[in-house]
């Protein structure tokens, strides 16, 4: 991989607007770490969707959030089943910790907003989040995945998250 | 009286001429959804034909016509059918993932 470390690349993408220091991880991620990062990213988006469903009254936003909750839960269920079958125990690592930290900051920021301001911030964050996760998947997680079934599930996830990213961008443009 | 025979007698010429005028019997086509995409639509679609949509993906999708002709909501592993009622191009997409799209070309 390029000059960046894997934690570094995800951090640059995810934390471009935040100060969160990320402990550099100089080695390529292992399969248990990759599984943990991908699972964490999915769980974060399910939680963001639940927040949107508790706050937004807009049918378009609610439908989008329902899709996010359903799809990310589905892919995470598939990931858990695969990990169990392969005997992989997802392993916490600095990148997944940084993702969680960033997500709780975002959730706290969005909790202060209401109505159209909330909807706008939620969609903007969904675009940024899916962009960051998609670059991490294509540049770091998929190339480093050793198990072919794990790699294949990550590739499926990338197709799904790209569709989500485009959907979020479309909603963002509609509401501009 | 032999009504069966008589019915056949009257009906037969009628159905023969009908067969000459009418085009081929309506066909059933399949259109699979997998890996976050619709397969390329089948060729040779005619009015009256049926499409069976098969969701082979691990996610819920819809097959939704932009002109309102059909809107199937398909859970993973499920199938649904639509009949083509009019000629022309029908653009379709998935409501949950609007970047998933396709077009049916239906001839009269
Ligand atoms: Cu879909």
PDB file of C-alpha atoms and ligand atoms in Angstrom:
ATOM      1  CA  UNK A   1       0.000   0.000   0.000  1.00  0.00           C
ATOM      2  CA  UNK A   2       0.891   3.620  -0.444  1.00  0.00           C
ATOM      3  CA  UNK A   3       2.726   5.769   2.068  1.00  0.00           C
ATOM      4  CA  UNK A   4      -0.242   5.909   4.394  1.00  0.00           C
ATOM      5  CA  UNK A   5      -0.919   3.370   7.102  1.00  0.00           C
ATOM      6  CA  UNK A   6      -4.330   1.752   7.079  1.00  0.00           C
ATOM      7  CA  UNK A   7      -5.472   3.587  10.179  1.00  0.00           C
ATOM      8  CA  UNK A   8      -4.059   6.741   8.683  1.00  0.00           C
ATOM      9  CA  UNK A   9      -5.977   6.477   5.423  1.00  0.00           C
ATOM     10  CA  UNK A  10      -9.291   5.828   7.113  1.00  0.00           C
ATOM     11  CA  UNK A  11      -8.551   8.566   9.610  1.00  0.00           C
ATOM     12  CA  UNK A  12      -7.788  11.070   6.867  1.00  0.00           C
ATOM     13  CA  UNK A  13     -11.028  10.226   5.183  1.00  0.00           C
ATOM     14  CA  UNK A  14     -13.214  10.001   8.276  1.00  0.00           C
ATOM     15  CA  UNK A  15     -11.591  12.631  10.392  1.00  0.00           C
ATOM     16  CA  UNK A  16     -10.784  15.257   7.842  1.00  0.00           C
ATOM     17  CA  UNK A  17     -12.895  17.697   9.851  1.00  0.00           C
ATOM     18  CA  UNK A  18     -11.987  16.464  13.295  1.00  0.00           C
ATOM     19  CA  UNK A  19      -8.999  16.749  15.571  1.00  0.00           C
ATOM     20  CA  UNK A  20      -9.272  13.207  16.852  1.00  0.00           C
ATOM     21  CA  UNK A  21      -5.741  11.861  17.054  1.00  0.00           C
ATOM     22  CA  UNK A  22      -5.461   8.378  15.664  1.00  0.00           C
ATOM     23  CA  UNK A  23      -2.812   6.069  16.841  1.00  0.00           C
ATOM     24  CA  UNK A  24      -0.902   5.017  13.765  1.00  0.00           C
ATOM     25  CA  UNK A  25      -0.926   1.345  12.989  1.00  0.00           C
ATOM     26  CA  UNK A  26       2.055   0.582  10.839  1.00  0.00           C
ATOM     27  CA  UNK A  27       1.154  -2.934   9.784  1.00  0.00           C
ATOM     28  CA  UNK A  28      -1.546  -4.037   7.384  1.00  0.00           C
ATOM     29  CA  UNK A  29      -4.775  -4.950   9.195  1.00  0.00           C
ATOM     30  CA  UNK A  30      -5.461  -8.614   9.904  1.00  0.00           C
ATOM     31  CA  UNK A  31      -8.726 -10.327   8.983  1.00  0.00           C
ATOM     32  CA  UNK A  32     -10.081 -10.108  12.578  1.00  0.00           C
ATOM     33  CA  UNK A  33      -9.299  -6.366  12.577  1.00  0.00           C
ATOM     34  CA  UNK A  34     -10.831  -5.866   9.133  1.00  0.00           C
ATOM     35  CA  UNK A  35     -13.964  -7.689  10.267  1.00  0.00           C
ATOM     36  CA  UNK A  36     -14.183  -5.463  13.347  1.00  0.00           C
ATOM     37  CA  UNK A  37     -13.763  -2.246  11.358  1.00  0.00           C
ATOM     38  CA  UNK A  38     -16.400  -3.234   8.789  1.00  0.00           C
ATOM     39  CA  UNK A  39     -18.829  -4.379  11.485  1.00  0.00           C
ATOM     40  CA  UNK A  40     -18.283  -1.189  13.492  1.00  0.00           C
ATOM     41  CA  UNK A  41     -18.931   0.986  10.449  1.00  0.00           C
ATOM     42  CA  UNK A  42     -22.213  -0.847   9.838  1.00  0.00           C
ATOM     43  CA  UNK A  43     -23.321  -0.609  13.461  1.00  0.00           C
ATOM     44  CA  UNK A  44     -22.545   3.119  13.468  1.00  0.00           C
ATOM     45  CA  UNK A  45     -24.778   3.701  10.479  1.00  0.00           C
ATOM     46  CA  UNK A  46     -27.617   1.677  12.022  1.00  0.00           C
ATOM     47  CA  UNK A  47     -27.377   3.872  15.145  1.00  0.00           C
ATOM     48  CA  UNK A  48     -27.357   7.027  13.004  1.00  0.00           C
ATOM     49  CA  UNK A  49     -30.469   5.761  11.218  1.00  0.00           C
ATOM     50  CA  UNK A  50     -32.242   5.138  14.549  1.00  0.00           C
ATOM     51  CA  UNK A  51     -31.418   8.675  15.607  1.00  0.00           C
ATOM     52  CA  UNK A  52     -32.850  10.010  12.325  1.00  0.00           C
ATOM     53  CA  UNK A  53     -36.018   7.923  12.781  1.00  0.00           C
ATOM     54  CA  UNK A  54     -36.484   9.336  16.270  1.00  0.00           C
ATOM     55  CA  UNK A  55     -35.982  12.943  15.126  1.00  0.00           C
ATOM     56  CA  UNK A  56     -37.076  13.438  11.533  1.00  0.00           C
ATOM     57  CA  UNK A  57     -40.626  13.769  10.258  1.00  0.00           C
ATOM     58  CA  UNK A  58     -39.656  13.994   6.571  1.00  0.00           C
ATOM     59  CA  UNK A  59     -40.877  10.940   4.624  1.00  0.00           C
ATOM     60  CA  UNK A  60     -37.830  10.978   2.306  1.00  0.00           C
ATOM     61  CA  UNK A  61     -35.384  11.133   5.225  1.00  0.00           C
ATOM     62  CA  UNK A  62     -37.262   8.463   7.150  1.00  0.00           C
ATOM     63  CA  UNK A  63     -37.378   6.124   4.134  1.00  0.00           C
ATOM     64  CA  UNK A  64     -33.647   6.592   3.613  1.00  0.00           C
ATOM     65  CA  UNK A  65     -32.926   5.936   7.304  1.00  0.00           C
ATOM     66  CA  UNK A  66     -35.077   2.807   7.217  1.00  0.00           C
ATOM     67  CA  UNK A  67     -33.081   1.530   4.247  1.00  0.00           C
ATOM     68  CA  UNK A  68     -29.798   2.262   6.052  1.00  0.00           C
ATOM     69  CA  UNK A  69     -30.926   0.447   9.202  1.00  0.00           C
ATOM     70  CA  UNK A  70     -32.197  -2.548   7.211  1.00  0.00           C
ATOM     71  CA  UNK A  71     -29.223  -2.888   4.828  1.00  0.00           C
ATOM     72  CA  UNK A  72     -26.449  -2.331   7.342  1.00  0.00           C
ATOM     73  CA  UNK A  73     -28.093  -4.731   9.788  1.00  0.00           C
ATOM     74  CA  UNK A  74     -28.384  -7.311   6.978  1.00  0.00           C
ATOM     75  CA  UNK A  75     -24.745  -7.035   5.947  1.00  0.00           C
ATOM     76  CA  UNK A  76     -23.619  -7.131   9.590  1.00  0.00           C
ATOM     77  CA  UNK A  77     -25.704 -10.259  10.199  1.00  0.00           C
ATOM     78  CA  UNK A  78     -23.983 -11.830   7.197  1.00  0.00           C
ATOM     79  CA  UNK A  79     -20.597 -10.733   8.580  1.00  0.00           C
ATOM     80  CA  UNK A  80     -21.296 -12.248  12.002  1.00  0.00           C
ATOM     81  CA  UNK A  81     -22.458 -15.517  10.455  1.00  0.00           C
ATOM     82  CA  UNK A  82     -19.351 -15.636   8.267  1.00  0.00           C
ATOM     83  CA  UNK A  83     -16.994 -14.814  11.143  1.00  0.00           C
ATOM     84  CA  UNK A  84     -18.573 -17.572  13.201  1.00  0.00           C
ATOM     85  CA  UNK A  85     -18.281 -20.065  10.378  1.00  0.00           C
ATOM     86  CA  UNK A  86     -14.636 -19.162   9.711  1.00  0.00           C
ATOM     87  CA  UNK A  87     -13.764 -19.088  13.394  1.00  0.00           C
ATOM     88  CA  UNK A  88     -12.705 -15.432  13.190  1.00  0.00           C
ATOM     89  CA  UNK A  89     -13.152 -13.326  16.333  1.00  0.00           C
ATOM     90  CA  UNK A  90     -13.434  -9.648  15.315  1.00  0.00           C
ATOM     91  CA  UNK A  91     -10.653  -7.750  17.074  1.00  0.00           C
ATOM     92  CA  UNK A  92     -10.859  -4.184  18.310  1.00  0.00           C
ATOM     93  CA  UNK A  93      -8.194  -1.865  16.958  1.00  0.00           C
ATOM     94  CA  UNK A  94      -7.345   1.844  16.859  1.00  0.00           C
ATOM     95  CA  UNK A  95      -9.304   2.419  13.649  1.00  0.00           C
ATOM     96  CA  UNK A  96     -12.559   0.948  14.919  1.00  0.00           C
ATOM     97  CA  UNK A  97     -12.115   2.802  18.220  1.00  0.00           C
ATOM     98  CA  UNK A  98     -11.572   6.062  16.347  1.00  0.00           C
ATOM     99  CA  UNK A  99     -14.660   5.381  14.243  1.00  0.00           C
ATOM    100  CA  UNK A 100     -16.761   4.880  17.359  1.00  0.00           C
ATOM    101  CA  UNK A 101     -15.411   7.996  19.002  1.00  0.00           C
ATOM    102  CA  UNK A 102     -16.117  10.068  15.917  1.00  0.00           C
ATOM    103  CA  UNK A 103     -19.617   8.590  15.650  1.00  0.00           C
ATOM    104  CA  UNK A 104     -20.546   9.500  19.210  1.00  0.00           C
ATOM    105  CA  UNK A 105     -19.338  13.056  18.630  1.00  0.00           C
ATOM    106  CA  UNK A 106     -21.477  13.259  15.491  1.00  0.00           C
ATOM    107  CA  UNK A 107     -24.507  11.827  17.302  1.00  0.00           C
ATOM    108  CA  UNK A 108     -24.112  14.406  20.084  1.00  0.00           C
ATOM    109  CA  UNK A 109     -23.853  17.226  17.541  1.00  0.00           C
ATOM    110  CA  UNK A 110     -26.924  16.025  15.613  1.00  0.00           C
ATOM    111  CA  UNK A 111     -28.906  15.608  18.843  1.00  0.00           C
ATOM    112  CA  UNK A 112     -28.836  19.402  19.222  1.00  0.00           C
ATOM    113  CA  UNK A 113     -30.484  19.958  15.844  1.00  0.00           C
ATOM    114  CA  UNK A 114     -34.119  19.718  14.823  1.00  0.00           C
ATOM    115  CA  UNK A 115     -36.334  19.876  11.735  1.00  0.00           C
ATOM    116  CA  UNK A 116     -34.723  20.842   8.436  1.00  0.00           C
ATOM    117  CA  UNK A 117     -31.378  21.572  10.122  1.00  0.00           C
ATOM    118  CA  UNK A 118     -31.248  18.035  11.474  1.00  0.00           C
ATOM    119  CA  UNK A 119     -32.257  16.502   8.130  1.00  0.00           C
ATOM    120  CA  UNK A 120     -29.573  18.450   6.309  1.00  0.00           C
ATOM    121  CA  UNK A 121     -26.843  17.553   8.804  1.00  0.00           C
ATOM    122  CA  UNK A 122     -27.876  13.894   8.856  1.00  0.00           C
ATOM    123  CA  UNK A 123     -27.700  13.595   5.070  1.00  0.00           C
ATOM    124  CA  UNK A 124     -24.415  15.533   4.883  1.00  0.00           C
ATOM    125  CA  UNK A 125     -22.936  13.175   7.443  1.00  0.00           C
ATOM    126  CA  UNK A 126     -24.286  10.124   5.622  1.00  0.00           C
ATOM    127  CA  UNK A 127     -22.575  11.284   2.417  1.00  0.00           C
ATOM    128  CA  UNK A 128     -19.254  11.909   4.205  1.00  0.00           C
ATOM    129  CA  UNK A 129     -19.456   8.702   6.222  1.00  0.00           C
ATOM    130  CA  UNK A 130     -20.218   6.467   3.226  1.00  0.00           C
ATOM    131  CA  UNK A 131     -17.486   8.172   1.185  1.00  0.00           C
ATOM    132  CA  UNK A 132     -14.962   7.535   3.951  1.00  0.00           C
ATOM    133  CA  UNK A 133     -15.996   3.937   4.491  1.00  0.00           C
ATOM    134  CA  UNK A 134     -16.019   3.271   0.752  1.00  0.00           C
ATOM    135  CA  UNK A 135     -12.470   4.560   0.313  1.00  0.00           C
ATOM    136  CA  UNK A 136     -11.353   2.533   3.317  1.00  0.00           C
ATOM    137  CA  UNK A 137     -13.011  -0.562   1.828  1.00  0.00           C
ATOM    138  CA  UNK A 138     -11.536  -0.174  -1.630  1.00  0.00           C
ATOM    139  CA  UNK A 139      -8.072   1.040  -0.647  1.00  0.00           C
ATOM    140  CA  UNK A 140      -7.405  -0.767   2.613  1.00  0.00           C
ATOM    141  CA  UNK A 141      -9.848  -3.380   3.809  1.00  0.00           C
ATOM    142  CA  UNK A 142     -10.548  -5.308   0.582  1.00  0.00           C
ATOM    143  CA  UNK A 143      -6.901  -5.364  -0.644  1.00  0.00           C
ATOM    144  CA  UNK A 144      -5.677  -6.603   2.743  1.00  0.00           C
ATOM    145  CA  UNK A 145      -8.379  -9.198   3.401  1.00  0.00           C
ATOM    146  CA  UNK A 146      -6.838 -12.650   3.201  1.00  0.00           C
ATOM    147  CA  UNK A 147      -9.851 -14.933   3.478  1.00  0.00           C
ATOM    148  CA  UNK A 148     -11.647 -15.041   0.102  1.00  0.00           C
ATOM    149  CA  UNK A 149     -15.114 -15.195   1.678  1.00  0.00           C
ATOM    150  CA  UNK A 150     -14.377 -12.191   3.856  1.00  0.00           C
ATOM    151  CA  UNK A 151     -13.050 -10.360   0.795  1.00  0.00           C
ATOM    152  CA  UNK A 152     -16.176 -11.235  -1.148  1.00  0.00           C
ATOM    153  CA  UNK A 153     -18.467  -9.995   1.638  1.00  0.00           C
ATOM    154  CA  UNK A 154     -16.531  -6.718   1.798  1.00  0.00           C
ATOM    155  CA  UNK A 155     -16.937  -6.358  -1.968  1.00  0.00           C
ATOM    156  CA  UNK A 156     -20.688  -6.877  -1.585  1.00  0.00           C
ATOM    157  CA  UNK A 157     -20.644  -4.271   1.178  1.00  0.00           C
ATOM    158  CA  UNK A 158     -18.826  -1.837  -1.090  1.00  0.00           C
ATOM    159  CA  UNK A 159     -21.494  -2.188  -3.811  1.00  0.00           C
ATOM    160  CA  UNK A 160     -24.219  -1.652  -1.232  1.00  0.00           C
ATOM    161  CA  UNK A 161     -22.527   1.358   0.413  1.00  0.00           C
ATOM    162  CA  UNK A 162     -21.838   2.955  -2.977  1.00  0.00           C
ATOM    163  CA  UNK A 163     -25.546   2.741  -3.722  1.00  0.00           C
ATOM    164  CA  UNK A 164     -26.228   4.354  -0.316  1.00  0.00           C
ATOM    165  CA  UNK A 165     -23.716   7.099  -1.014  1.00  0.00           C
ATOM    166  CA  UNK A 166     -25.349   7.932  -4.365  1.00  0.00           C
ATOM    167  CA  UNK A 167     -28.787   7.862  -2.758  1.00  0.00           C
ATOM    168  CA  UNK A 168     -27.652  10.246  -0.009  1.00  0.00           C
ATOM    169  CA  UNK A 169     -26.065  12.560  -2.593  1.00  0.00           C
ATOM    170  CA  UNK A 170     -29.304  12.598  -4.562  1.00  0.00           C
ATOM    171  CA  UNK A 171     -31.335  13.461  -1.461  1.00  0.00           C
ATOM    172  CA  UNK A 172     -28.793  16.165  -0.581  1.00  0.00           C
ATOM    173  CA  UNK A 173     -29.160  17.731  -4.039  1.00  0.00           C
ATOM    174  CA  UNK A 174     -32.956  17.533  -3.910  1.00  0.00           C
ATOM    175  CA  UNK A 175     -32.951  19.452  -0.645  1.00  0.00           C
ATOM    176  CA  UNK A 176     -30.475  22.153  -1.630  1.00  0.00           C
TER     177      UNK A 176
ATOM    178  CA  UNK B   1     -77.493 -34.190 -28.163  1.00  0.00           C
ATOM    179  CA  UNK B   2     -73.753 -34.121 -28.255  1.00  0.00           C
ATOM    180  CA  UNK B   3     -72.983 -30.680 -26.991  1.00  0.00           C
ATOM    181  CA  UNK B   4     -69.316 -31.302 -26.657  1.00  0.00           C
ATOM    182  CA  UNK B   5     -68.988 -32.179 -30.292  1.00  0.00           C
ATOM    183  CA  UNK B   6     -71.189 -29.305 -31.384  1.00  0.00           C
ATOM    184  CA  UNK B   7     -69.221 -26.827 -29.288  1.00  0.00           C
ATOM    185  CA  UNK B   8     -66.028 -28.110 -30.794  1.00  0.00           C
ATOM    186  CA  UNK B   9     -67.495 -27.765 -34.267  1.00  0.00           C
ATOM    187  CA  UNK B  10     -68.365 -24.144 -33.801  1.00  0.00           C
ATOM    188  CA  UNK B  11     -65.381 -23.221 -31.773  1.00  0.00           C
ATOM    189  CA  UNK B  12     -62.787 -24.858 -33.946  1.00  0.00           C
ATOM    190  CA  UNK B  13     -62.873 -22.584 -37.025  1.00  0.00           C
ATOM    191  CA  UNK B  14     -62.943 -19.618 -34.727  1.00  0.00           C
ATOM    192  CA  UNK B  15     -59.843 -20.619 -32.836  1.00  0.00           C
ATOM    193  CA  UNK B  16     -58.038 -21.507 -36.044  1.00  0.00           C
ATOM    194  CA  UNK B  17     -58.551 -18.065 -37.494  1.00  0.00           C
ATOM    195  CA  UNK B  18     -57.661 -16.618 -34.106  1.00  0.00           C
ATOM    196  CA  UNK B  19     -54.386 -18.477 -34.154  1.00  0.00           C
ATOM    197  CA  UNK B  20     -53.599 -17.047 -37.563  1.00  0.00           C
ATOM    198  CA  UNK B  21     -54.282 -13.488 -36.517  1.00  0.00           C
ATOM    199  CA  UNK B  22     -52.814 -13.533 -33.062  1.00  0.00           C
ATOM    200  CA  UNK B  23     -49.115 -13.467 -32.406  1.00  0.00           C
ATOM    201  CA  UNK B  24     -47.302 -16.105 -30.405  1.00  0.00           C
ATOM    202  CA  UNK B  25     -48.580 -17.070 -26.950  1.00  0.00           C
ATOM    203  CA  UNK B  26     -47.501 -14.772 -24.112  1.00  0.00           C
ATOM    204  CA  UNK B  27     -44.155 -15.754 -22.696  1.00  0.00           C
ATOM    205  CA  UNK B  28     -42.735 -15.777 -19.210  1.00  0.00           C
ATOM    206  CA  UNK B  29     -39.362 -14.080 -18.763  1.00  0.00           C
ATOM    207  CA  UNK B  30     -37.068 -13.932 -15.766  1.00  0.00           C
ATOM    208  CA  UNK B  31     -35.197 -10.955 -14.455  1.00  0.00           C
ATOM    209  CA  UNK B  32     -32.824 -11.593 -11.599  1.00  0.00           C
ATOM    210  CA  UNK B  33     -31.551  -9.109  -9.033  1.00  0.00           C
ATOM    211  CA  UNK B  34     -28.137  -9.929  -7.597  1.00  0.00           C
ATOM    212  CA  UNK B  35     -25.071  -8.133  -6.240  1.00  0.00           C
ATOM    213  CA  UNK B  36     -26.909  -4.802  -6.027  1.00  0.00           C
ATOM    214  CA  UNK B  37     -27.933  -4.778  -9.693  1.00  0.00           C
ATOM    215  CA  UNK B  38     -30.716  -5.809 -12.056  1.00  0.00           C
ATOM    216  CA  UNK B  39     -29.575  -8.304 -14.666  1.00  0.00           C
ATOM    217  CA  UNK B  40     -29.794  -7.068 -18.264  1.00  0.00           C
ATOM    218  CA  UNK B  41     -33.482  -7.198 -19.212  1.00  0.00           C
ATOM    219  CA  UNK B  42     -34.630 -10.030 -21.464  1.00  0.00           C
ATOM    220  CA  UNK B  43     -34.916  -9.308 -25.189  1.00  0.00           C
ATOM    221  CA  UNK B  44     -38.028  -9.833 -27.285  1.00  0.00           C
ATOM    222  CA  UNK B  45     -40.598  -8.610 -24.753  1.00  0.00           C
ATOM    223  CA  UNK B  46     -44.155  -8.396 -26.101  1.00  0.00           C
ATOM    224  CA  UNK B  47     -47.369  -6.984 -24.705  1.00  0.00           C
ATOM    225  CA  UNK B  48     -49.057  -9.706 -22.642  1.00  0.00           C
ATOM    226  CA  UNK B  49     -45.766 -11.305 -21.592  1.00  0.00           C
ATOM    227  CA  UNK B  50     -44.986 -11.802 -17.946  1.00  0.00           C
ATOM    228  CA  UNK B  51     -41.808 -10.980 -16.087  1.00  0.00           C
ATOM    229  CA  UNK B  52     -40.851 -12.897 -12.988  1.00  0.00           C
ATOM    230  CA  UNK B  53     -38.503 -10.835 -10.843  1.00  0.00           C
ATOM    231  CA  UNK B  54     -36.202 -12.903  -8.641  1.00  0.00           C
ATOM    232  CA  UNK B  55     -34.375 -11.273  -5.766  1.00  0.00           C
ATOM    233  CA  UNK B  56     -31.267 -13.451  -5.366  1.00  0.00           C
ATOM    234  CA  UNK B  57     -29.515 -10.749  -3.368  1.00  0.00           C
ATOM    235  CA  UNK B  58     -29.004 -10.609   0.374  1.00  0.00           C
ATOM    236  CA  UNK B  59     -30.886  -7.286   0.599  1.00  0.00           C
ATOM    237  CA  UNK B  60     -34.462  -6.125   0.150  1.00  0.00           C
ATOM    238  CA  UNK B  61     -35.126  -4.424  -3.196  1.00  0.00           C
ATOM    239  CA  UNK B  62     -38.043  -3.159  -5.250  1.00  0.00           C
ATOM    240  CA  UNK B  63     -38.792  -3.373  -8.954  1.00  0.00           C
ATOM    241  CA  UNK B  64     -40.601  -0.111  -9.567  1.00  0.00           C
ATOM    242  CA  UNK B  65     -41.757   1.274 -12.926  1.00  0.00           C
ATOM    243  CA  UNK B  66     -41.316   5.030 -13.356  1.00  0.00           C
ATOM    244  CA  UNK B  67     -44.631   5.141 -15.226  1.00  0.00           C
ATOM    245  CA  UNK B  68     -46.447   3.500 -12.298  1.00  0.00           C
ATOM    246  CA  UNK B  69     -47.171   0.216 -14.120  1.00  0.00           C
ATOM    247  CA  UNK B  70     -45.668  -1.933 -11.348  1.00  0.00           C
ATOM    248  CA  UNK B  71     -44.067  -1.703  -7.933  1.00  0.00           C
ATOM    249  CA  UNK B  72     -42.903  -4.979  -6.400  1.00  0.00           C
ATOM    250  CA  UNK B  73     -41.291  -5.062  -2.964  1.00  0.00           C
ATOM    251  CA  UNK B  74     -39.029  -8.105  -2.778  1.00  0.00           C
ATOM    252  CA  UNK B  75     -37.444  -9.459   0.365  1.00  0.00           C
ATOM    253  CA  UNK B  76     -34.184 -11.381  -0.068  1.00  0.00           C
ATOM    254  CA  UNK B  77     -34.871 -14.683  -1.828  1.00  0.00           C
ATOM    255  CA  UNK B  78     -38.406 -13.729  -2.929  1.00  0.00           C
ATOM    256  CA  UNK B  79     -39.986 -13.488  -6.383  1.00  0.00           C
ATOM    257  CA  UNK B  80     -42.815 -11.501  -7.889  1.00  0.00           C
ATOM    258  CA  UNK B  81     -44.590 -11.250 -11.236  1.00  0.00           C
ATOM    259  CA  UNK B  82     -45.696  -8.433 -13.466  1.00  0.00           C
ATOM    260  CA  UNK B  83     -47.555  -8.516 -16.790  1.00  0.00           C
ATOM    261  CA  UNK B  84     -46.603  -6.119 -19.575  1.00  0.00           C
ATOM    262  CA  UNK B  85     -49.775  -4.272 -20.538  1.00  0.00           C
ATOM    263  CA  UNK B  86     -48.573  -1.753 -23.097  1.00  0.00           C
ATOM    264  CA  UNK B  87     -45.861  -1.290 -25.688  1.00  0.00           C
ATOM    265  CA  UNK B  88     -42.960   1.092 -25.309  1.00  0.00           C
ATOM    266  CA  UNK B  89     -39.954   1.638 -23.099  1.00  0.00           C
ATOM    267  CA  UNK B  90     -40.496   1.223 -19.358  1.00  0.00           C
ATOM    268  CA  UNK B  91     -37.788   2.572 -17.102  1.00  0.00           C
ATOM    269  CA  UNK B  92     -37.595   0.834 -13.755  1.00  0.00           C
ATOM    270  CA  UNK B  93     -35.525   1.228 -10.598  1.00  0.00           C
ATOM    271  CA  UNK B  94     -35.255   0.176  -6.955  1.00  0.00           C
ATOM    272  CA  UNK B  95     -36.905   2.604  -4.528  1.00  0.00           C
ATOM    273  CA  UNK B  96     -34.468   1.642  -1.775  1.00  0.00           C
ATOM    274  CA  UNK B  97     -31.402   1.995  -4.004  1.00  0.00           C
ATOM    275  CA  UNK B  98     -32.280   4.444  -6.780  1.00  0.00           C
ATOM    276  CA  UNK B  99     -28.917   3.915  -8.494  1.00  0.00           C
ATOM    277  CA  UNK B 100     -30.194   0.421  -9.404  1.00  0.00           C
ATOM    278  CA  UNK B 101     -31.978   0.905 -12.731  1.00  0.00           C
ATOM    279  CA  UNK B 102     -32.976  -0.721 -15.974  1.00  0.00           C
ATOM    280  CA  UNK B 103     -35.274  -0.450 -18.993  1.00  0.00           C
ATOM    281  CA  UNK B 104     -37.727  -2.847 -20.566  1.00  0.00           C
ATOM    282  CA  UNK B 105     -38.425  -2.537 -24.293  1.00  0.00           C
ATOM    283  CA  UNK B 106     -41.891  -3.873 -24.952  1.00  0.00           C
ATOM    284  CA  UNK B 107     -43.193  -4.388 -28.492  1.00  0.00           C
ATOM    285  CA  UNK B 108     -46.882  -4.518 -29.349  1.00  0.00           C
TER     286      UNK B 108
HETATM  287 CU1  LIG C   1     -32.357  -2.112  -4.128  1.00  0.00          CU
END
